Coordinates of C-alpha atoms and ligand atoms in Angstrom, one line a residue:
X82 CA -23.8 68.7 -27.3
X83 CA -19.9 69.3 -27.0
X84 CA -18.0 66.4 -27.5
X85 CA -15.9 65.8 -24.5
X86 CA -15.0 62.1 -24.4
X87 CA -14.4 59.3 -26.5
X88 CA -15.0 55.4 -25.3
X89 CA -12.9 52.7 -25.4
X90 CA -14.4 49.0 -25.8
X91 CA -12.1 46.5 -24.7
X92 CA -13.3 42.9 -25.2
X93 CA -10.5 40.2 -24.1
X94 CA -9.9 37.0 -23.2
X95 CA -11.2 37.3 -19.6
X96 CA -13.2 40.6 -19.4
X97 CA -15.4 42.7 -21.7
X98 CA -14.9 46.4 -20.3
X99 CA -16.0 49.9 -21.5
X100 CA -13.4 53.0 -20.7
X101 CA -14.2 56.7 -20.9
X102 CA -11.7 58.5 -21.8
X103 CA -11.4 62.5 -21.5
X104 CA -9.8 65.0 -23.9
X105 CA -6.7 64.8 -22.0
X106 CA -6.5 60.9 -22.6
X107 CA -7.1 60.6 -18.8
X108 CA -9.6 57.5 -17.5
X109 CA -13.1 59.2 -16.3
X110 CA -14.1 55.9 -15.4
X111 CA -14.0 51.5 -16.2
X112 CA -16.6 49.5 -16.4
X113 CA -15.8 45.4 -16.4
X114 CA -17.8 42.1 -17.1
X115 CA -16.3 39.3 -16.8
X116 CA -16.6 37.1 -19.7
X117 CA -17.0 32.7 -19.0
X118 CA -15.0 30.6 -20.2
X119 CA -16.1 26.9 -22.2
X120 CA -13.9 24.4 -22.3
X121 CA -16.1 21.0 -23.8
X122 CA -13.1 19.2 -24.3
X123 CA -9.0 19.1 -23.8
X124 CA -7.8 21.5 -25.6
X125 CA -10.8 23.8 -26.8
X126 CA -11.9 26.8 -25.8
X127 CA -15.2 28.9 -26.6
X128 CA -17.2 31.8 -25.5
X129 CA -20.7 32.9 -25.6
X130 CA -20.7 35.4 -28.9
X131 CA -23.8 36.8 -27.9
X132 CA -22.8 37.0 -24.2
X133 CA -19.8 39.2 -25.4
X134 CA -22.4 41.7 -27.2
X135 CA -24.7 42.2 -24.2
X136 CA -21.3 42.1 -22.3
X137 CA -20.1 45.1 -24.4
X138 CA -23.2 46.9 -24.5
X139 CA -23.9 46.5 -20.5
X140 CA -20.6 47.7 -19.7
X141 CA -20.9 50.7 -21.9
X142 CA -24.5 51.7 -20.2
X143 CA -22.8 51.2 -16.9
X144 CA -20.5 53.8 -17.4
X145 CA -22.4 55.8 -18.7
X146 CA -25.0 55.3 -15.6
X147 CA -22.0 55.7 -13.3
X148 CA -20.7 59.3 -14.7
X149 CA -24.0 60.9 -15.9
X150 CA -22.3 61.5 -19.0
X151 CA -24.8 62.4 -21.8
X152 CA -24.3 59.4 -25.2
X153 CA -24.6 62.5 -27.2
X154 CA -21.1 64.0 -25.2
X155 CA -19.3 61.0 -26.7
X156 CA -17.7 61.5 -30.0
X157 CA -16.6 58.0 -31.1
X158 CA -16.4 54.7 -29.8
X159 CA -13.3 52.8 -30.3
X160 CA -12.6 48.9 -30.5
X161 CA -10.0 46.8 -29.7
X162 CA -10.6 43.1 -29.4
X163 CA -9.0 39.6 -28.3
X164 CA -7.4 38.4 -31.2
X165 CA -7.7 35.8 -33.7
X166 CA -11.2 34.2 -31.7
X167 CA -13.6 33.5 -34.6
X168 CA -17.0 33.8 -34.8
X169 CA -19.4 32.4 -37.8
X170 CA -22.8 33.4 -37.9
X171 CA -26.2 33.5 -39.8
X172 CA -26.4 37.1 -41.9
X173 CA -30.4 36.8 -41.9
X174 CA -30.9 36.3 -38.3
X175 CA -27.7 37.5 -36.7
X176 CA -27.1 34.8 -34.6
X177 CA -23.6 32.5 -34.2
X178 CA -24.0 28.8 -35.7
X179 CA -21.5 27.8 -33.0
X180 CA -19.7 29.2 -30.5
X181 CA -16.8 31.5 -30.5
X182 CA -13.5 29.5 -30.8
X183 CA -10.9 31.3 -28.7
X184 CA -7.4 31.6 -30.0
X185 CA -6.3 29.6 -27.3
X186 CA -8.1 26.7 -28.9
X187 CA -6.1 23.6 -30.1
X188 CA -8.6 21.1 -32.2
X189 CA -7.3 22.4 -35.4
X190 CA -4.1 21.2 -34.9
X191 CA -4.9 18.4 -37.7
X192 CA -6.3 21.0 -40.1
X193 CA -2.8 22.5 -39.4
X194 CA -1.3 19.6 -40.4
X195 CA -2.9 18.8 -43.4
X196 CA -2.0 22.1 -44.7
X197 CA 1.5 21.9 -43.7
X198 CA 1.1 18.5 -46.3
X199 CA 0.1 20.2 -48.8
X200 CA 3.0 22.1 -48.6
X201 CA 1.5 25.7 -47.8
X202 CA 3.9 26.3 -45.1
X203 CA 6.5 28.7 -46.8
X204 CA 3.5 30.5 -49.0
X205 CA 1.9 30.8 -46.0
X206 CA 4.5 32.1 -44.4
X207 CA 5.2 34.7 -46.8
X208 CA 2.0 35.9 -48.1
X209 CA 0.2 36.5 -44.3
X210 CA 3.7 37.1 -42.4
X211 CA 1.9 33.8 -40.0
X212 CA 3.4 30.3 -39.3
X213 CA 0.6 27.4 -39.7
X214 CA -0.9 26.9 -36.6
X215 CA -4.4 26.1 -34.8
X216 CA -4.0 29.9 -32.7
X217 CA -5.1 31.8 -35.6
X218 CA -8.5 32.2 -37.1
X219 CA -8.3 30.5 -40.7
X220 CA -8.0 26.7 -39.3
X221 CA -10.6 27.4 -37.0
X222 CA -13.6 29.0 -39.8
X223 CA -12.6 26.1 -41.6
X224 CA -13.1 23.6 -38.6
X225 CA -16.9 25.1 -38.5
X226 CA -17.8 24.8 -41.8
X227 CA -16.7 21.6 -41.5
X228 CA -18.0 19.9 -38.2
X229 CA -21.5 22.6 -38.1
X230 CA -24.4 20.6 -40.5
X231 CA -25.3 22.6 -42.9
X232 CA -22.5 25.1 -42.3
X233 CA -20.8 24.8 -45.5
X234 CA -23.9 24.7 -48.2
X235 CA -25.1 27.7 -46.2
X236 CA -21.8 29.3 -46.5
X237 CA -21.9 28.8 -50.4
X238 CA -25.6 30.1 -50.7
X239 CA -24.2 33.2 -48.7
X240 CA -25.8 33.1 -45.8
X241 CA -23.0 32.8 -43.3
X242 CA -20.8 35.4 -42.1
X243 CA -17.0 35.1 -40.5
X244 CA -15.7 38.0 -38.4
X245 CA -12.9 38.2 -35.4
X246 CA -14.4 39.6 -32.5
X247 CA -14.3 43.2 -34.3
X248 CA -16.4 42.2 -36.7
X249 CA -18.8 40.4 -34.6
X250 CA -19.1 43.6 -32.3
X251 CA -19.3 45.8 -35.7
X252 CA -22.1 44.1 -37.0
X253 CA -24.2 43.7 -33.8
X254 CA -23.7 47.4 -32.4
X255 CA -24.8 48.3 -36.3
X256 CA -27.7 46.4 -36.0
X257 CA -26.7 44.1 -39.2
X258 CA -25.5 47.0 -41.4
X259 CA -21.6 46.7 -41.5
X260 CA -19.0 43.5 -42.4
X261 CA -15.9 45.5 -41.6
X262 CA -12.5 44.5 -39.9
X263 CA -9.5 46.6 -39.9
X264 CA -6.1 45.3 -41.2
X265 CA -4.5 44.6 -37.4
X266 CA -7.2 41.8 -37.2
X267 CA -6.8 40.7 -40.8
X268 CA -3.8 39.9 -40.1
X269 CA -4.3 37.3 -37.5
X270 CA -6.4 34.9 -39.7
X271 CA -3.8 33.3 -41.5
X272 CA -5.8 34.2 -44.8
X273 CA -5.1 37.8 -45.8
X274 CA -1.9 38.9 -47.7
X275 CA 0.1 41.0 -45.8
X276 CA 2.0 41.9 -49.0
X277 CA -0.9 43.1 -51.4
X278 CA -3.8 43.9 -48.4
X279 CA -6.5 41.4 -50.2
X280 CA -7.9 38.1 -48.8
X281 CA -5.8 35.4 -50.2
X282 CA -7.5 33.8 -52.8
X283 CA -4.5 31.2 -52.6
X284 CA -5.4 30.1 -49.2
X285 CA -9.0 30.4 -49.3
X286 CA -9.3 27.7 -51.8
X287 CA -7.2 25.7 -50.3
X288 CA -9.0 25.7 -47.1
X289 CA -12.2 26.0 -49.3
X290 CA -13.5 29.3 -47.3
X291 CA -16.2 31.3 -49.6
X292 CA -15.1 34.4 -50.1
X293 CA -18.7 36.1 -49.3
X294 CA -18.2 35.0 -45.8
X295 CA -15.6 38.0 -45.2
X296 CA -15.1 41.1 -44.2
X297 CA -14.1 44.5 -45.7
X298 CA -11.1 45.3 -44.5
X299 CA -10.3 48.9 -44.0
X300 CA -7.9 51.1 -41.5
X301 CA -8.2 50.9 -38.4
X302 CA -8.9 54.9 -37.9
X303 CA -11.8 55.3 -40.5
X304 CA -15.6 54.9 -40.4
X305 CA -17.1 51.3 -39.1
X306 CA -20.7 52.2 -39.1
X307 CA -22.6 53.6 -35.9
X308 CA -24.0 52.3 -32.9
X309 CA -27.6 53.7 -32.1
X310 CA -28.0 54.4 -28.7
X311 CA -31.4 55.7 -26.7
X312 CA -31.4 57.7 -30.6
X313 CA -27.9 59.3 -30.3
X314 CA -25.6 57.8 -33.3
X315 CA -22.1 57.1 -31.5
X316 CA -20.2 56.7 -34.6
X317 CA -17.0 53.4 -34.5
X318 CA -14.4 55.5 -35.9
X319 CA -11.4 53.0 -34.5
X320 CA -10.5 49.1 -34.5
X321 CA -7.7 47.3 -33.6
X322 CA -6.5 44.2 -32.5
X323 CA -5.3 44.5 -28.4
X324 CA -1.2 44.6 -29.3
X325 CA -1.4 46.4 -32.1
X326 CA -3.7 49.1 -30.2
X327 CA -1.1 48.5 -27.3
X328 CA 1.5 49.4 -30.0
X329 CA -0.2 52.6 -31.2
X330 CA -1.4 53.5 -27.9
X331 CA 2.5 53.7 -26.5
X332 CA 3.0 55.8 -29.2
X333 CA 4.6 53.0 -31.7
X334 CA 3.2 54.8 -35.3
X335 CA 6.5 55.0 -36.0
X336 CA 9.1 53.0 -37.4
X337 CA 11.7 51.8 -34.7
X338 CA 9.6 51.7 -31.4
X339 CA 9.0 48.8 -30.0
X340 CA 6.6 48.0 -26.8
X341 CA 7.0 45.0 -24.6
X342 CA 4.2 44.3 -22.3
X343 CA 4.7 42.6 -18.9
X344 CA 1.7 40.1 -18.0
X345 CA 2.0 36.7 -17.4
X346 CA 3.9 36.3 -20.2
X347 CA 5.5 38.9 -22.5
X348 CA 4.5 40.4 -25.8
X349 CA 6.8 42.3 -27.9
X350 CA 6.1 44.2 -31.0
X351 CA 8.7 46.3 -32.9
X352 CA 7.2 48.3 -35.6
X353 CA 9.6 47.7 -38.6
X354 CA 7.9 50.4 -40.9
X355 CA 6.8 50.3 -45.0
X356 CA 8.9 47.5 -45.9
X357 CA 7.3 43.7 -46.2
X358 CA 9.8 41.1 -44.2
X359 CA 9.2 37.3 -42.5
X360 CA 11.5 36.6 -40.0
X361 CA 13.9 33.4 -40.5
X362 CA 14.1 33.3 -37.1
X363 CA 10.7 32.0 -35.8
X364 CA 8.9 35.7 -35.3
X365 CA 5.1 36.6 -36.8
X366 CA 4.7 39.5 -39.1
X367 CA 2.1 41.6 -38.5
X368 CA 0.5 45.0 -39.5
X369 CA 0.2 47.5 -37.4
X370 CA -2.8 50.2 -37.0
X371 CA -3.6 52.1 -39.7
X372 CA -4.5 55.5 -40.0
X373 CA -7.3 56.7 -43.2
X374 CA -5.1 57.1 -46.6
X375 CA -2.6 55.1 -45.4
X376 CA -1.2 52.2 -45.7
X377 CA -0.4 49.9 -42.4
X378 CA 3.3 49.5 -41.3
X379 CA 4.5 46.4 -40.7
X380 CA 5.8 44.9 -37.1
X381 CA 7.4 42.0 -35.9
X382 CA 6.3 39.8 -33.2
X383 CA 7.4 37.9 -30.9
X384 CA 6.5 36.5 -26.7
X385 CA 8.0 35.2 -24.7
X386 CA 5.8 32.5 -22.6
X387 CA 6.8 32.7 -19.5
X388 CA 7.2 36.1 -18.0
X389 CA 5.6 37.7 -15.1
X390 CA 4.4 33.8 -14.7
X391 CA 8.7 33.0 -13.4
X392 CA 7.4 35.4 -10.2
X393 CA 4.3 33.7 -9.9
X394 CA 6.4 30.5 -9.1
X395 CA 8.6 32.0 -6.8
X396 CA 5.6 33.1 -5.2
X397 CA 3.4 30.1 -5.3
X398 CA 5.8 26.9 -5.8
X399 CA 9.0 28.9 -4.0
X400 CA 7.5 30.8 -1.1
X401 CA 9.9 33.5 -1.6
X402 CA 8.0 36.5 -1.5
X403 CA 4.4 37.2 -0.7
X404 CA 3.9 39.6 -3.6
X405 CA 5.2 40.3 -6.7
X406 CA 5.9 44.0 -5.8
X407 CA 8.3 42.7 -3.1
X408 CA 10.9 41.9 -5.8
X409 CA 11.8 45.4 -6.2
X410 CA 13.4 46.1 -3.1
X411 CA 14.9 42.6 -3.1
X412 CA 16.8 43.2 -6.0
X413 CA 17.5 46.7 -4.8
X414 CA 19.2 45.6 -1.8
X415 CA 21.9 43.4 -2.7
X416 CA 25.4 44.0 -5.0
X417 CA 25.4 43.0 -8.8
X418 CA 25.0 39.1 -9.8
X419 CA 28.2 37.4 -10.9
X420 CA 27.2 34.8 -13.2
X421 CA 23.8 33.5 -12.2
X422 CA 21.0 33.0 -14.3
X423 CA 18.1 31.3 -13.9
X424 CA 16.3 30.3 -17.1
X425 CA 12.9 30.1 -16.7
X426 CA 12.1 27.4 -19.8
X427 CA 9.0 26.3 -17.4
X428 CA 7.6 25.8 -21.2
X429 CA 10.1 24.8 -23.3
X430 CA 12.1 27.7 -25.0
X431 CA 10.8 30.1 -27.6
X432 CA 12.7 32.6 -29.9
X433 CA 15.2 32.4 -31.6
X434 CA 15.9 29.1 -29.7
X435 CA 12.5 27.1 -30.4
X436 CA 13.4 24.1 -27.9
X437 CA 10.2 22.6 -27.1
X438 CA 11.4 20.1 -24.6
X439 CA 13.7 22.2 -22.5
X440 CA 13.0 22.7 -18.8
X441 CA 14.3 25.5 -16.3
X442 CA 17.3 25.7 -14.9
X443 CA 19.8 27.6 -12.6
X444 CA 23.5 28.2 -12.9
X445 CA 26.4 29.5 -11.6
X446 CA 24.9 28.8 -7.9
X447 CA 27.9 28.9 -5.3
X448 CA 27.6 28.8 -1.4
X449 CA 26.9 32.4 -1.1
X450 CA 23.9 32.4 -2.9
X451 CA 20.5 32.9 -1.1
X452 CA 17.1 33.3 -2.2
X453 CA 17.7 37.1 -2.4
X454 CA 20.1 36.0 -4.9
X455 CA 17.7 33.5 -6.5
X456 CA 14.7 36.2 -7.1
X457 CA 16.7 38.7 -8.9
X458 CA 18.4 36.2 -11.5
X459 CA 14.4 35.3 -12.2
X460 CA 13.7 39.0 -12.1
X461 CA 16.7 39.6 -14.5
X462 CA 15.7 36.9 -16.7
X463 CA 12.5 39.1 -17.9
X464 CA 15.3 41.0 -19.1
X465 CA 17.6 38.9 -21.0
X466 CA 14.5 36.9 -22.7
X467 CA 13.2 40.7 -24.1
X468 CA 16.8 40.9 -25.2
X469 CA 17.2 37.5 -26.9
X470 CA 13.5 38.4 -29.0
X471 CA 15.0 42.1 -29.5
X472 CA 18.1 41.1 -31.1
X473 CA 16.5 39.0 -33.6
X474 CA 13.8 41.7 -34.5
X475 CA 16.8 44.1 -35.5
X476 CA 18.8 41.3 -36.9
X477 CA 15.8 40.7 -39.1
X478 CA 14.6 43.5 -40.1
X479 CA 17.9 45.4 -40.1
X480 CA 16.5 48.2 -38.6
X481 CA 17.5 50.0 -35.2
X482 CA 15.5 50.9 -32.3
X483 CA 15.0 54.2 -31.1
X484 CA 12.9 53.2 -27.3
X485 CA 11.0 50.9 -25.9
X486 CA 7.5 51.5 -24.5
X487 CA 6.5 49.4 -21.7
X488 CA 3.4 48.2 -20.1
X489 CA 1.8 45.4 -18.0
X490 CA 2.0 44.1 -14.4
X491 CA 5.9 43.8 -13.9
X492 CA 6.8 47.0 -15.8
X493 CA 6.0 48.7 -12.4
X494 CA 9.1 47.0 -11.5
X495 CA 11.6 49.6 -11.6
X496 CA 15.1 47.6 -11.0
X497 CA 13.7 45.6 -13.8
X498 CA 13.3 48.1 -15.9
X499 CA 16.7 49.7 -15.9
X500 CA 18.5 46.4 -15.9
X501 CA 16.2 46.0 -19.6
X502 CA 17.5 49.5 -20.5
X503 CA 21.4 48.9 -19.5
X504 CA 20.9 44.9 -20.6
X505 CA 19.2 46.2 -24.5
X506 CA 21.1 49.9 -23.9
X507 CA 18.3 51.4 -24.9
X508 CA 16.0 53.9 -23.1
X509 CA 13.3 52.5 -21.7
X510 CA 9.6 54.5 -21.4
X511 CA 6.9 54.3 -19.1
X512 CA 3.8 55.7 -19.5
X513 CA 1.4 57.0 -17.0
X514 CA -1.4 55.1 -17.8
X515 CA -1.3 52.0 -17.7
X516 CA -4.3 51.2 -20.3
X517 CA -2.3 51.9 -23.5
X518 CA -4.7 48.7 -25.1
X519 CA -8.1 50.8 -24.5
X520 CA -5.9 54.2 -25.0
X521 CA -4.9 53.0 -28.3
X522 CA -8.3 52.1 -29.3
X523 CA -9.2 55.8 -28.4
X524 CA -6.6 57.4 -30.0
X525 CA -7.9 55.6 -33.5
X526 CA -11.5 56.7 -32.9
X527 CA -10.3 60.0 -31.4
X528 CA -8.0 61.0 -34.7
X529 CA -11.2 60.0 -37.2
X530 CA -13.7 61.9 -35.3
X531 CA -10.9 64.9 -35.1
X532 CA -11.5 64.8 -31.4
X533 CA -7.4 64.9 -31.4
X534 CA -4.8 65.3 -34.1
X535 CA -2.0 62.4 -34.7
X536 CA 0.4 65.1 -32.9
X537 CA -1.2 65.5 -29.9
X538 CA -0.9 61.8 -29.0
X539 CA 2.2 61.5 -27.9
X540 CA 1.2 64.9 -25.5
X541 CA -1.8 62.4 -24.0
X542 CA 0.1 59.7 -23.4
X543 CA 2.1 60.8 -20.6
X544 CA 5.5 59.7 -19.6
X545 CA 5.7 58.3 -15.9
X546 CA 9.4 57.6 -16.2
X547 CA 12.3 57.0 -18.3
X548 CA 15.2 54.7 -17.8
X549 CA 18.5 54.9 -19.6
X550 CA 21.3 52.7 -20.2
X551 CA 23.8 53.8 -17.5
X552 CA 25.7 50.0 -17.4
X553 CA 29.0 50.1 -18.7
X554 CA 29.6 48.5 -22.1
X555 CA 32.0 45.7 -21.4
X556 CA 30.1 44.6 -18.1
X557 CA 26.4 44.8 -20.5
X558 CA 28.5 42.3 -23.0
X559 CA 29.6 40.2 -20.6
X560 CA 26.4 39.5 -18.3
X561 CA 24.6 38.7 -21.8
X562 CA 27.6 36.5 -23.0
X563 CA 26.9 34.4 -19.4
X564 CA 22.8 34.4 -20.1
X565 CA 23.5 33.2 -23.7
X566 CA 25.3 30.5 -22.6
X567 CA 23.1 29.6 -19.2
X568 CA 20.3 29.5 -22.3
X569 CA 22.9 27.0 -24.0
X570 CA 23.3 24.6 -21.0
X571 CA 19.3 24.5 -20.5
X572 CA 18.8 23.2 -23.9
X573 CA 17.1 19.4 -24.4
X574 CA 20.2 18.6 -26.9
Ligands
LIG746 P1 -1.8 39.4 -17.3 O1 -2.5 40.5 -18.0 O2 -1.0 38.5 -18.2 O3 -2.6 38.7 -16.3 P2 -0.6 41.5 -15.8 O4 -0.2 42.6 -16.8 O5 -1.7 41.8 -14.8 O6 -0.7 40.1 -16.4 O7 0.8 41.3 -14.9 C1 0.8 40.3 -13.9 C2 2.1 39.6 -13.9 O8 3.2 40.5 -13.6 C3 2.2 38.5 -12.9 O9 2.8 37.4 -13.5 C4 3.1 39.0 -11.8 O10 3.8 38.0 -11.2 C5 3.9 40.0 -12.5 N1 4.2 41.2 -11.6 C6 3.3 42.1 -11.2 N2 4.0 43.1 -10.4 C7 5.3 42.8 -10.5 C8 6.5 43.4 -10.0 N3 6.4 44.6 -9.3 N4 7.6 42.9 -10.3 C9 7.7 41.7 -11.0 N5 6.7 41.1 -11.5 C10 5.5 41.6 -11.3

C-alpha cells in the first residue's frame, strides 16, 4: 500500500504516547499512556521496563484502532526517548534484572564521588562533553552490576545487556534481534567519547562495565531493525534522545540555531556545529541527531531549573493569577519596568553562576509597584535566565546565533516572547506545532525511509510566528546591566 504516514513513539518521563504524523508533518492523531512512577526510597526513581514496552506497543495499536489506518500505510516508525534512564536486562530471556533507574535518580551520588577521587573529572569532562554526576546512565549500569546478585558474573559471561530506553524499545519491538542506540543517547551515559564516537574504553574500566553489555551506536536517521506487526514489517528508521529530537525537529541541523523549550523548567540547546568544545562555564556537550554518512554536530546544553515553575508560584503560593495564560495580558497592559527583577533562584542558581545555596529574591520594589508589576518581572525573568545561558553558549563556543526556535508551555506567551527577542536581539521562531520532540523523531525516520527529503523539513515545520528585536540598543543594555546585578545581590556570598 502507499505510504502515507510515518509514527512517532514518544516515551518520557510521565507518558508513553504514539503520534501519526501525515505527509504534511500535520498530527492525524495521539495516543497517551501514562507511565507510574517508583520511588522505593529518597531519592530513587524507577519504572516498570516492561510496562514501558506494552505501554509503547498499546498506544501504537490504539492509534491505529482510532484512525483505521492500515500498519502497512506506515512507512517508518521513529523513536525518541527519556534520556539517560537505564535499563539492564538478560539477552536470553529478554527480561530487565532490575528496574529502570530514571535519570532523576540520586543513589549514585557516591559512585559519583568515588570517581571524582580517582580523579576522572576533567577526562571525563573532556572525552564525553558530561560533568560526573548520578543524572546520567554510566553511574547508574554500574550501581546494578553492583547491588543486582549475580549481575556482574552474568555481565562478564555475556549474558547481560545495557540499553537507554532506545535500546530497550529497539530490542523488544525486534523481538531480540537489534542492540542499537544512536549517538544523541550515547551521549548521555557518561561513557562514550564525544571526540572519536567509540565507547570509552578509559571509563569502562574504570567503572568496570564489560564492554559486551553495549550497544552499536549508529545515526540517528539509519536502519534500527523492524517491528513486526499483525505480519506488516514497520521498519525503525529514526532515534533520538527527546532534546536533541526537539533540536532537529525545530529545524536546528544547522550550526547556529538554538531552541529553548518552555516547561517547568527550561532547556536550551545551541547547535555549535563540527567542531569538539567543553564549556568552562558549567554547560554539557552533547551531540546532536545525526543523519546516515554523517557525522553528528555538536551542541551545548544548558537549563535553567526553574522556569515555567516561577508562574506556577505565583499561581499556587502568590494567588496572583488563576492561570498561566493570564500573564500575557498582564504584562501587556502596563508601561515598561524600571529596574525590577525578581530572581527566581527557588533552587539555587545555575549557569554561569552555579550558587547552590542562593534563594529568590526581588529588587528595586518602590511604592508604585503592584502585583501587575510583580508578575511581569517573573515573567521577564524567563527571559533574562535564557539570556544569561545564551551568552555563555556563544562565549564558549565563539560562534553566533542566527534564531531561536521555541517550544513548550510558556512559549505561547507572546510578551514573553518578544521581550526574549529584544532582551537576546535575536529573532525569535515559533512553530505551529507544538510537538517538535515526536516531529523530530519523524523527521529522522521520515528522511531514511525517503518519505521526505532533508529540504522539505523546514517546509513541514511550519512557522506560527516570528518575533524580532525591535528594543532599542542602549535600553536592551541597560535592563540586562540591572538583571546582572539583581542576579549579583541574590547570591549566598
Ligand atoms: P512541562 O512539560 O515541564 O510540564 P509544559 O511545556 O507543559 O511543561 O509547560 C508548562 C509550564 O509553562 C508551567 O510551568 C506553566 O506555568 C508555564 N506556562 C504555561 N502557559 C504559560 C503562559 N501563557 N505564560 C507563561 N507561562 C506559561
Amino acid at each position: 500500500m502507499e505510504k502515507k504516514y510515518v509514527v512517532a513513539f514518544d516515551q518520557g518521563t510521565t507518558s508513553t504516547r504514539a503520534i501519526i504524523f501525515n505527509k504534511k508533518g500535520e498530527i492525524v492523531s495521539i495516543s497517551q499512556k501514562e507511565l507510574k512512577q517508583y520511588y522505593p526510597k529518597s531519592g530513587w526513581v524507577e519504572h516498570d521496563a516492561n510496562a514501558i514496552y506494552t505501554d509503547q506497543l498499546q498506544a501504537f495499536e490504539n492509534v491505529l484502532k482510532e484512525t483505521g489506518i492500515d500498519p502497512s500505510e506506515i512507512a517508518s516508525i521513529g523513536i525518541t526517548n527519556q534520556r539517560e534512564t537505564t535499563v539492564v536486562w538478560n539477552k536470553n530471556t529478554g527480561e530487565p534484572i532490575h528496574k529502570a533507574i530514571v535519570w532523576l535518580d540520586k543513589r549514585t551520588t557516591p559512585i559519583c564521588d568515588d570517581l571524582k577521587a580517582k580523579g576522572l573529572e576533567s577526562y571525563i569532562h573532556e572525552n564525553t562533553g558530561l560533568i560526573i554526576d548520578s543524572y546520567f546512565s554510566g553511574t547508574k549500569l554500574k550501581w546494578i552490576l553492583n547491588e543486582v546478585p549475580q549481575a556482574r558474573a552474568e555481565a562478564e559471561a555475556g549474558n547481560l545487556l545495557f540499553g537507554t530506553i532506545d535500546s530497550w524499545l529497539i530490542y523488544k519491538l525486534t523481538k531480540g534481534e537489534k542492540h542499537l542506540t544512536d549517538h544523541s543517547n550515547a551521549s548521555r551515559t557518561m561513557i562514550y567519547n564525544i571526540k572519536n564516537l567509540a565507547w570509552d574504553d578509559k571509563i569502562l574500566k574504570a567503572m568496570d562495565i564489560p564492554r559486551s553489555m553495549l550497544p552499536e551506536v549508529q545515526a540517528s536517521s539509519s536502519d534500527f531493525g523492524a517491528l513486526d506487526y499483525n505480519g506488516v514489517s514497520i521498519p525503525i528508521y529514526g532515534v533520538a534522545g527527546d532534546q536533541q529530537a526537539a533540536l532537529f525537529g525545530q529545524g536546528g541541523h544547522r550550526a547556529g540555531v538554538a531552541k529553548n523549550t518552555y516547561g517547568t523548567g527550561c532547556f536550551i540547546l545551541l547547535n555549535i556545529g563540527s567542531k569538539h568544545l567543553i564549556s568552562n562555564k558549567g554547560l554539557l556537550t552533547t551531540l546532536t541527531c545525526s543523519l546516515e554518512n554523517e557525522l553528528p554536530n555538536y551542541a551545548l546544553e544548558g537549563s535553567i531549573f526553574i522556569g515555567g515553575a516561577s508562574i506556577q508560584w505565583l499561581r499556587d503560593q502568590l494567588n496572583l493569577i488563576q492561570q498561566a495564560a493570564e500573564t500575557e495580558a498582564i504584562c501587556q497592559s502596563i508601561p515598561p519596568l524600571e529596574d525590577l527583577y525578581v530572581v527566581p533562584a527557588f533552587a539555587g542558581l545555575g549557569a554561569p553562576y552555579w550558587d547552590a545555596n542562593a534563594k529568590g529574591s526581588i529588587t528595586g520594589i518602590t511604592l508604585d509597584i503592584g502585583k501587575n508589576e510583580i508578575i511581569k518581572a517573573t515573567v521577564e525573568a524567563l527571559a533574562y535566565q535564557t539570556k544569561d545561558v545564551i551568552n555563555v553558549m556563544l562565549e564558549d563556543s565563539g560562534s553566533t546565533m542566527v534564531a531561536l526556535k521555541v517550544d513548550g508551555g510558556a512559549s505561547a506567551n507572546n510578551y514573553l516572547m518578544q521581550f526574549q527577542s529584544d532582551i537576546l536581539d535575536v529573532d525569535v521562531d515559533r512553530p505551529k506545532i507544538i510537538e517538535v520532540t515526536a516531529l523530530g523523531a519523524a523527521f529522522l525516520a521520515g528522511i531514511k525511509a525517503s518519505f521526505w527529503t532533508y529540504d522539505t523539513i523546514e517546509k513541514v515545520r511550519e512557522r506560527e510566528a516570528f518575533f524580532t528585536p525591535k528594543m532599542e540598543n542602549q535600553k536592551r543594555i541597560q535592563k540586562y546591566k540591572g538583571w546582572q546585578k539583581a542576579v549579583e545581590r541574590t547570591k549566598s556570598n
